[in-house]
Amino acid sequence: MAGVTLSGVTKEYDNGFQAVKNLDLDIEDGEFLVMVGPSGCGKSTTLRMIAGLEDISGGELKIGDRVVNDVHPKDRDIAMVFQNYALYPHMTVADNIGFALKLAGRPKSEIKERVGDAARLLELTDQLDKKPGELSGGQRQRVAMGRAIVRRPQVFLLDEPLSNLDAKLRVQMRAEITELQRSVGVTTFYVTHDQVEAMTMADRVAVINAGILQQVAAPQTLFDEPENLFVAAFIGSPSMNLMEGTVTDAGGGQYKLQLGSHSLDLPSEIVNSRPALANYFGKTVVVGIRPKAFEDAAIDKDHGSGLHINTTVENVEALGYEKIVYFDIDAKRVIQEDALDLDEDADVIQHGDGTRISGRFNPASKVKVGEPVTVAVAIEEAHFFDIDTGLGIRG
């Protein structure tokens, strides 16, 4: 096994387009790191550079202690699992799994033993004599994983491996791949556009957009402490509610947060924990509040320490275990586009009139579309961002 280090790695095509820009990323030995971002963000290009399928325009790539910028893919000691599995339809499962070993000239006895070990690990022992066309989607995915495992590489690379599966099977395979990675302990780099996959599978998640690495952290840290608006909006489902607001010092250690016509008490603990927020008193900032911070005040009168917004229910999605409730407030909305590029001169934020808020209500809530509702707000969970740069306001 080995770690992977990308230092200032850039990919620029002949037409001048930069798919990846000055990427610094360390994947630790044995770590399961997931890179996530929207379509065209540079995540698959990054994986292909690690694999040697794309040339590196600038920077340095190391696998273990070896610089591999100019090393042929077959000599990098990596194994890939592709989106379409890339199985040979005329071969049996056993032959598919052991094909790389056969090409390497390994003895038949060794191939049989290693294929058998991989099959037992992946619960494919009873399928070894079948052809890929006789297997389910999940079984074909396991065969593709087995073909990677049997080589005993230093690094696994997985490129959107679950995108062709139905929703139920994706959930099952997420758990199986995570358990498998922990079992074999191989350094793993996994790319996906699905933030749920990233959050549920990874030791750490790297969020990338427009070729620029936005943040690398443990899943919960990304959710709780997003460094910028892109991460705040991209991570979480439903996504974070973003709107314009103003923080003011009301004197005597009291603070106010103005969201449109709604004035909410802002506990001093919030301001004290973010000293930089004092530089924004009286100025417009972006306020981010996740759906879980809103609750039907009739259900939980203590939620939000008595901070309430009176509004009207616009829509309700009853999911059984919770209700997603939509309502409007008159604070200007902030729209976070997928194409956000945090370069210095980027116009990162679009503004609109009024904000449609999503809240996660207790399923016992009796709210109905078109009726008034009093919403309790856990304002201590609010996030604040600079309206010009999109960066979080923290220290």
Short mmCIF file of C-alpha atoms in Angstrom, two decimals:
data_model
loop_
_atom_site.label_atom_id
_atom_site.label_comp_id
_atom_site.label_asym_id
_atom_site.label_seq_id
_atom_site.Cartn_x
_atom_site.Cartn_y
_atom_site.Cartn_z
CA MET A 1 0.00 0.00 0.00
CA ALA A 2 1.01 3.61 -0.46
CA GLY A 3 -0.30 7.13 -0.15
CA VAL A 4 -0.86 9.45 -3.09
CA THR A 5 0.37 13.06 -3.16
CA LEU A 6 -0.61 15.67 -5.71
CA SER A 7 1.44 18.88 -5.50
CA GLY A 8 0.34 21.81 -7.66
CA VAL A 9 -1.11 19.41 -10.23
CA THR A 10 -2.68 21.12 -13.25
CA LYS A 11 -4.35 19.77 -16.37
CA GLU A 12 -4.53 22.18 -19.31
CA TYR A 13 -5.72 21.07 -22.73
CA ASP A 14 -4.44 22.28 -26.09
CA ASN A 15 -7.33 24.77 -26.39
CA GLY A 16 -6.22 26.46 -23.17
CA PHE A 17 -8.99 25.02 -20.97
CA GLN A 18 -7.78 24.15 -17.47
CA ALA A 19 -9.73 21.18 -16.13
CA VAL A 20 -7.72 21.02 -12.89
CA LYS A 21 -5.95 24.02 -11.40
CA ASN A 22 -2.95 23.81 -9.07
CA LEU A 23 -4.33 20.89 -7.04
CA ASP A 24 -2.69 20.05 -3.72
CA LEU A 25 -4.07 16.85 -2.20
CA ASP A 26 -2.69 14.12 0.08
CA ILE A 27 -4.41 10.73 0.15
CA GLU A 28 -3.05 8.92 3.15
CA ASP A 29 -1.85 5.32 3.15
CA GLY A 30 -4.93 3.09 3.58
CA GLU A 31 -7.37 6.02 3.43
CA PHE A 32 -10.73 6.00 1.63
CA LEU A 33 -10.91 9.48 0.09
CA VAL A 34 -13.89 10.50 -2.03
CA MET A 35 -13.72 13.45 -4.43
CA VAL A 36 -17.13 14.96 -5.11
CA GLY A 37 -18.38 17.78 -7.29
CA PRO A 38 -20.80 18.60 -10.11
CA SER A 39 -20.40 17.43 -13.70
CA GLY A 40 -17.33 18.91 -15.39
CA CYS A 41 -15.65 19.94 -12.14
CA GLY A 42 -12.38 18.06 -12.75
CA LYS A 43 -12.82 15.05 -10.49
CA SER A 44 -12.61 12.36 -13.19
CA THR A 45 -9.70 14.20 -14.81
CA THR A 46 -7.90 14.05 -11.45
CA LEU A 47 -8.49 10.31 -11.21
CA ARG A 48 -7.30 9.79 -14.78
CA MET A 49 -4.10 11.71 -14.07
CA ILE A 50 -3.42 9.47 -11.07
CA ALA A 51 -4.06 6.45 -13.29
CA GLY A 52 -1.78 7.78 -16.02
CA LEU A 53 -4.59 7.99 -18.56
CA GLU A 54 -4.20 11.79 -18.75
CA ASP A 55 -0.89 13.61 -18.98
CA ILE A 56 -0.11 16.10 -16.23
CA SER A 57 0.42 19.65 -17.51
CA GLY A 58 2.11 20.89 -14.35
CA GLY A 59 2.94 19.90 -10.80
CA GLU A 60 4.07 16.59 -9.31
CA LEU A 61 2.26 13.31 -8.65
CA LYS A 62 3.68 10.75 -6.26
CA ILE A 63 2.49 7.25 -5.37
CA GLY A 64 4.32 6.32 -2.23
CA ASP A 65 7.78 7.86 -2.50
CA ARG A 66 7.92 7.57 -6.29
CA VAL A 67 7.22 10.43 -8.70
CA VAL A 68 5.04 8.91 -11.41
CA ASN A 69 4.36 11.85 -13.76
CA ASP A 70 5.99 10.00 -16.64
CA VAL A 71 5.43 6.42 -15.50
CA HIS A 72 3.29 4.23 -17.78
CA PRO A 73 -0.14 3.31 -16.31
CA LYS A 74 0.68 -0.41 -16.12
CA ASP A 75 3.76 0.37 -14.04
CA ARG A 76 2.01 2.53 -11.42
CA ASP A 77 0.69 -0.43 -9.39
CA ILE A 78 -2.89 0.85 -9.39
CA ALA A 79 -6.20 -0.85 -10.16
CA MET A 80 -9.26 0.89 -11.59
CA VAL A 81 -12.97 0.13 -11.34
CA PHE A 82 -14.83 1.79 -14.18
CA GLN A 83 -18.35 3.19 -14.37
CA ASN A 84 -19.40 0.57 -16.94
CA TYR A 85 -17.45 -2.28 -15.21
CA ALA A 86 -15.60 -3.11 -18.52
CA LEU A 87 -16.06 -6.88 -18.10
CA TYR A 88 -15.32 -9.31 -20.92
CA PRO A 89 -18.74 -10.77 -21.87
CA HIS A 90 -17.33 -13.99 -23.36
CA MET A 91 -15.31 -14.85 -20.23
CA THR A 92 -16.51 -16.46 -17.03
CA VAL A 93 -16.49 -14.56 -13.76
CA ALA A 94 -13.36 -16.47 -12.71
CA ASP A 95 -11.56 -15.58 -15.93
CA ASN A 96 -12.60 -11.92 -15.67
CA ILE A 97 -11.30 -11.66 -12.12
CA GLY A 98 -8.04 -13.42 -12.89
CA PHE A 99 -7.37 -11.89 -16.32
CA ALA A 100 -4.76 -9.38 -15.15
CA LEU A 101 -2.87 -12.15 -13.34
CA LYS A 102 -2.94 -14.28 -16.49
CA LEU A 103 -1.52 -11.38 -18.52
CA ALA A 104 1.21 -11.00 -15.91
CA GLY A 105 2.16 -14.65 -16.41
CA ARG A 106 1.34 -15.81 -12.90
CA PRO A 107 1.14 -19.58 -12.32
CA LYS A 108 -2.30 -21.17 -12.74
CA SER A 109 -2.29 -22.39 -9.17
CA GLU A 110 -1.66 -18.88 -7.86
CA ILE A 111 -4.37 -17.42 -10.10
CA LYS A 112 -6.88 -20.00 -8.88
CA GLU A 113 -6.03 -19.33 -5.25
CA ARG A 114 -6.20 -15.54 -5.52
CA VAL A 115 -9.42 -15.60 -7.57
CA GLY A 116 -10.93 -17.93 -4.97
CA ASP A 117 -9.91 -15.61 -2.14
CA ALA A 118 -11.43 -12.59 -3.90
CA ALA A 119 -14.62 -14.52 -4.72
CA ARG A 120 -15.10 -15.54 -1.09
CA LEU A 121 -14.56 -11.97 0.06
CA LEU A 122 -17.14 -10.71 -2.46
CA GLU A 123 -19.60 -13.62 -2.08
CA LEU A 124 -19.10 -14.66 -5.70
CA THR A 125 -17.99 -18.24 -5.17
CA ASP A 126 -21.21 -19.65 -6.64
CA GLN A 127 -20.97 -17.36 -9.67
CA LEU A 128 -17.44 -18.17 -10.87
CA ASP A 129 -18.55 -20.30 -13.83
CA LYS A 130 -21.16 -17.81 -15.08
CA LYS A 131 -20.77 -15.14 -17.76
CA PRO A 132 -21.34 -11.44 -16.92
CA GLY A 133 -24.62 -11.46 -18.86
CA GLU A 134 -26.06 -13.94 -16.34
CA LEU A 135 -25.35 -11.67 -13.36
CA SER A 136 -27.28 -8.87 -11.71
CA GLY A 137 -25.92 -5.31 -11.74
CA GLY A 138 -24.67 -5.66 -8.19
CA GLN A 139 -22.90 -8.93 -8.99
CA ARG A 140 -21.21 -7.41 -12.03
CA GLN A 141 -20.03 -4.57 -9.80
CA ARG A 142 -18.54 -7.13 -7.41
CA VAL A 143 -16.74 -8.85 -10.28
CA ALA A 144 -15.21 -5.51 -11.29
CA MET A 145 -14.10 -5.02 -7.68
CA GLY A 146 -12.71 -8.55 -7.58
CA ARG A 147 -10.63 -7.91 -10.67
CA ALA A 148 -9.07 -4.95 -8.87
CA ILE A 149 -8.58 -6.72 -5.54
CA VAL A 150 -6.91 -9.80 -6.98
CA ARG A 151 -4.01 -7.71 -8.28
CA ARG A 152 -3.18 -6.51 -4.74
CA PRO A 153 -2.31 -3.00 -5.94
CA GLN A 154 -1.03 -0.08 -3.92
CA VAL A 155 -4.02 2.10 -4.87
CA PHE A 156 -7.65 1.56 -5.91
CA LEU A 157 -9.22 4.11 -8.26
CA LEU A 158 -13.01 4.05 -8.61
CA ASP A 159 -14.73 6.25 -11.20
CA GLU A 160 -18.49 6.69 -10.51
CA PRO A 161 -18.82 2.91 -9.98
CA LEU A 162 -22.44 2.99 -8.78
CA SER A 163 -24.00 5.37 -11.28
CA ASN A 164 -25.50 2.57 -13.41
CA LEU A 165 -27.30 0.89 -10.51
CA ASP A 166 -30.83 1.54 -9.32
CA ALA A 167 -31.36 3.52 -6.12
CA LYS A 168 -31.90 0.52 -3.79
CA LEU A 169 -28.86 -1.34 -5.12
CA ARG A 170 -26.71 1.79 -4.84
CA VAL A 171 -27.45 1.94 -1.11
CA GLN A 172 -26.49 -1.73 -0.72
CA MET A 173 -23.32 -1.39 -2.78
CA ARG A 174 -22.23 1.74 -0.89
CA ALA A 175 -22.13 -0.31 2.29
CA GLU A 176 -20.43 -3.27 0.60
CA ILE A 177 -17.68 -1.21 -1.02
CA THR A 178 -17.00 0.64 2.23
CA GLU A 179 -16.77 -2.61 4.18
CA LEU A 180 -14.57 -4.14 1.49
CA GLN A 181 -12.15 -1.22 1.51
CA ARG A 182 -11.80 -1.42 5.28
CA SER A 183 -11.24 -5.16 5.01
CA VAL A 184 -8.43 -4.98 2.44
CA GLY A 185 -7.04 -1.65 3.68
CA VAL A 186 -5.91 -0.40 0.27
CA THR A 187 -5.54 3.33 -0.35
CA THR A 188 -8.68 4.26 -2.29
CA PHE A 189 -9.56 7.29 -4.40
CA TYR A 190 -13.23 7.35 -5.39
CA VAL A 191 -14.91 10.01 -7.50
CA THR A 192 -18.65 10.73 -7.68
CA HIS A 193 -21.12 13.55 -8.29
CA ASP A 194 -23.38 12.13 -5.55
CA GLN A 195 -22.75 13.89 -2.25
CA VAL A 196 -24.69 11.17 -0.37
CA GLU A 197 -22.15 8.60 -1.57
CA ALA A 198 -19.33 10.88 -0.51
CA MET A 199 -20.74 11.55 2.95
CA THR A 200 -21.61 7.93 3.73
CA MET A 201 -18.49 6.19 2.41
CA ALA A 202 -15.45 8.39 2.90
CA ASP A 203 -12.88 8.79 5.64
CA ARG A 204 -12.42 12.26 4.13
CA VAL A 205 -14.17 14.10 1.34
CA ALA A 206 -12.51 16.43 -1.17
CA VAL A 207 -14.97 18.90 -2.70
CA ILE A 208 -13.91 20.25 -6.10
CA ASN A 209 -15.53 22.72 -8.46
CA ALA A 210 -14.41 24.33 -11.72
CA GLY A 211 -11.06 22.55 -11.31
CA ILE A 212 -10.38 24.16 -7.92
CA LEU A 213 -10.25 22.21 -4.67
CA GLN A 214 -12.72 23.85 -2.30
CA GLN A 215 -12.28 21.91 0.95
CA VAL A 216 -10.96 18.57 2.23
CA ALA A 217 -12.30 17.29 5.54
CA ALA A 218 -14.15 14.51 7.31
CA PRO A 219 -17.80 14.29 6.18
CA GLN A 220 -19.26 15.75 9.36
CA THR A 221 -16.78 18.63 9.32
CA LEU A 222 -17.85 19.53 5.78
CA PHE A 223 -21.45 19.61 6.91
CA ASP A 224 -20.84 21.54 10.13
CA GLU A 225 -18.01 23.85 9.04
CA PRO A 226 -18.16 24.61 5.30
CA GLU A 227 -15.35 26.93 4.29
CA ASN A 228 -17.26 28.67 1.51
CA LEU A 229 -20.65 29.02 -0.12
CA PHE A 230 -20.06 26.31 -2.68
CA VAL A 231 -19.38 23.68 -0.02
CA ALA A 232 -22.26 24.97 2.11
CA ALA A 233 -24.72 24.66 -0.75
CA PHE A 234 -23.36 21.44 -2.28
CA ILE A 235 -23.15 19.36 0.89
CA GLY A 236 -26.46 18.49 2.50
CA SER A 237 -29.87 17.44 1.20
CA PRO A 238 -32.03 19.48 1.15
CA SER A 239 -29.30 22.05 0.71
CA MET A 240 -28.53 24.90 3.06
CA ASN A 241 -30.91 27.87 2.92
CA LEU A 242 -28.91 30.94 1.85
CA MET A 243 -30.13 34.52 2.17
CA GLU A 244 -28.92 38.03 2.81
CA GLY A 245 -28.90 39.29 6.37
CA THR A 246 -27.44 41.96 8.63
CA VAL A 247 -25.85 41.52 12.07
CA THR A 248 -26.03 44.50 14.42
CA ASP A 249 -24.69 45.24 17.88
CA ALA A 250 -27.70 46.23 19.98
CA GLY A 251 -25.48 47.17 22.96
CA GLY A 252 -25.10 45.60 26.35
CA GLY A 253 -23.80 42.39 24.87
CA GLN A 254 -26.98 41.98 22.80
CA TYR A 255 -26.97 41.31 19.05
CA LYS A 256 -29.61 41.16 16.34
CA LEU A 257 -29.85 39.31 13.04
CA GLN A 258 -32.11 40.98 10.49
CA LEU A 259 -33.50 38.70 7.78
CA GLY A 260 -35.76 40.87 5.65
CA SER A 261 -38.50 42.10 7.99
CA HIS A 262 -37.68 39.44 10.59
CA SER A 263 -35.52 40.48 13.52
CA LEU A 264 -34.03 37.65 15.55
CA ASP A 265 -31.99 37.77 18.74
CA LEU A 266 -28.48 36.53 18.07
CA PRO A 267 -26.93 34.93 21.17
CA SER A 268 -23.67 36.51 22.24
CA GLU A 269 -22.05 33.06 22.18
CA ILE A 270 -22.40 32.99 18.40
CA VAL A 271 -20.67 36.34 17.97
CA ASN A 272 -17.99 35.56 20.54
CA SER A 273 -17.17 32.27 18.79
CA ARG A 274 -16.71 34.15 15.50
CA PRO A 275 -14.63 37.25 16.37
CA ALA A 276 -14.35 38.19 12.69
CA LEU A 277 -18.13 38.72 12.59
CA ALA A 278 -17.61 42.01 14.47
CA ASN A 279 -16.03 43.42 11.30
CA TYR A 280 -19.35 42.92 9.52
CA PHE A 281 -21.70 44.66 11.96
CA GLY A 282 -24.18 46.71 9.96
CA LYS A 283 -23.01 45.20 6.67
CA THR A 284 -24.86 42.73 4.48
CA VAL A 285 -23.63 39.14 4.83
CA VAL A 286 -24.83 35.81 3.51
CA VAL A 287 -26.63 33.82 6.20
CA GLY A 288 -26.84 30.06 5.79
CA ILE A 289 -29.26 27.97 7.85
CA ARG A 290 -29.70 24.25 7.29
CA PRO A 291 -33.22 22.78 7.10
CA LYS A 292 -32.76 20.90 10.37
CA ALA A 293 -32.58 24.24 12.22
CA PHE A 294 -36.27 24.93 11.47
CA GLU A 295 -39.14 23.28 13.32
CA ASP A 296 -42.87 23.67 13.77
CA ALA A 297 -43.14 25.75 16.97
CA ALA A 298 -46.38 23.95 17.83
CA ILE A 299 -44.43 20.68 18.06
CA ASP A 300 -41.31 21.87 19.85
CA LYS A 301 -41.80 25.10 21.74
CA ASP A 302 -38.20 25.01 23.02
CA HIS A 303 -36.63 24.65 19.57
CA GLY A 304 -34.64 27.72 18.70
CA SER A 305 -34.83 29.17 22.23
CA GLY A 306 -38.08 30.95 21.44
CA LEU A 307 -36.93 32.58 18.18
CA HIS A 308 -39.89 32.42 15.82
CA ILE A 309 -40.83 33.41 12.28
CA ASN A 310 -44.49 33.76 11.32
CA THR A 311 -45.12 32.79 7.71
CA THR A 312 -47.31 30.64 5.44
CA VAL A 313 -46.79 27.04 4.35
CA GLU A 314 -46.13 26.84 0.61
CA ASN A 315 -45.56 23.10 0.21
CA VAL A 316 -45.20 19.94 2.30
CA GLU A 317 -43.35 16.74 1.42
CA ALA A 318 -44.36 14.00 3.88
CA LEU A 319 -41.61 11.36 3.96
CA GLY A 320 -42.89 9.34 6.92
CA TYR A 321 -39.88 9.89 9.17
CA GLU A 322 -40.02 13.67 8.65
CA LYS A 323 -41.80 16.41 6.73
CA ILE A 324 -39.95 18.78 4.43
CA VAL A 325 -41.90 22.02 4.76
CA TYR A 326 -41.42 24.99 2.44
CA PHE A 327 -42.22 28.57 3.35
CA ASP A 328 -41.16 32.04 2.25
CA ILE A 329 -39.48 34.89 4.06
CA ASP A 330 -38.78 38.30 2.58
CA ALA A 331 -34.98 38.22 2.95
CA LYS A 332 -33.17 38.38 -0.39
CA ARG A 333 -32.24 34.90 -1.53
CA VAL A 334 -28.70 33.96 -2.47
CA ILE A 335 -28.40 31.46 -5.31
CA GLN A 336 -25.30 29.31 -5.29
CA GLU A 337 -24.58 28.15 -8.83
CA ASP A 338 -22.84 24.88 -9.68
CA ALA A 339 -20.44 26.89 -11.82
CA LEU A 340 -19.09 28.85 -8.87
CA ASP A 341 -15.42 29.62 -9.30
CA LEU A 342 -13.76 31.19 -6.28
CA ASP A 343 -11.11 33.03 -8.27
CA GLU A 344 -10.56 36.56 -6.97
CA ASP A 345 -12.45 38.28 -9.78
CA ALA A 346 -15.37 35.84 -9.90
CA ASP A 347 -18.94 37.11 -9.50
CA VAL A 348 -19.87 34.29 -7.15
CA ILE A 349 -23.39 35.15 -6.01
CA GLN A 350 -26.71 35.83 -7.69
CA HIS A 351 -29.39 37.66 -5.75
CA GLY A 352 -33.19 37.53 -5.91
CA ASP A 353 -36.18 38.88 -4.02
CA GLY A 354 -37.48 36.67 -1.23
CA THR A 355 -36.24 33.26 -0.11
CA ARG A 356 -38.05 29.93 -0.28
CA ILE A 357 -36.95 28.12 2.88
CA SER A 358 -36.96 24.36 3.40
CA GLY A 359 -37.30 23.04 6.93
CA ARG A 360 -37.20 19.52 8.35
CA PHE A 361 -40.26 19.23 10.58
CA ASN A 362 -41.30 16.50 12.97
CA PRO A 363 -43.65 14.09 11.13
CA ALA A 364 -46.28 14.80 13.82
CA SER A 365 -46.57 18.40 12.60
CA LYS A 366 -50.09 19.27 11.41
CA VAL A 367 -49.04 22.01 9.00
CA LYS A 368 -51.03 22.33 5.79
CA VAL A 369 -50.35 24.09 2.51
CA GLY A 370 -51.74 27.63 2.46
CA GLU A 371 -52.14 27.88 6.24
CA PRO A 372 -50.12 30.11 8.59
CA VAL A 373 -47.31 28.55 10.60
CA THR A 374 -45.02 29.69 13.36
CA VAL A 375 -41.53 28.38 12.70
CA ALA A 376 -38.98 28.02 15.49
CA VAL A 377 -35.39 28.76 14.45
CA ALA A 378 -32.29 27.26 16.05
CA ILE A 379 -30.30 30.37 15.22
CA GLU A 380 -27.22 29.02 16.99
CA GLU A 381 -26.78 26.75 13.95
CA ALA A 382 -26.51 29.68 11.51
CA HIS A 383 -23.49 30.11 9.23
CA PHE A 384 -22.16 33.45 7.95
CA PHE A 385 -20.31 34.18 4.70
CA ASP A 386 -18.69 37.21 3.13
CA ILE A 387 -21.04 38.42 0.40
CA ASP A 388 -18.19 39.42 -1.93
CA THR A 389 -15.85 36.41 -1.66
CA GLY A 390 -18.25 33.66 -0.57
CA LEU A 391 -15.81 32.65 2.17
CA GLY A 392 -16.98 31.66 5.64
CA ILE A 393 -16.76 34.21 8.45
CA ARG A 394 -15.11 32.40 11.32
CA GLY A 395 -12.05 33.34 13.36
#
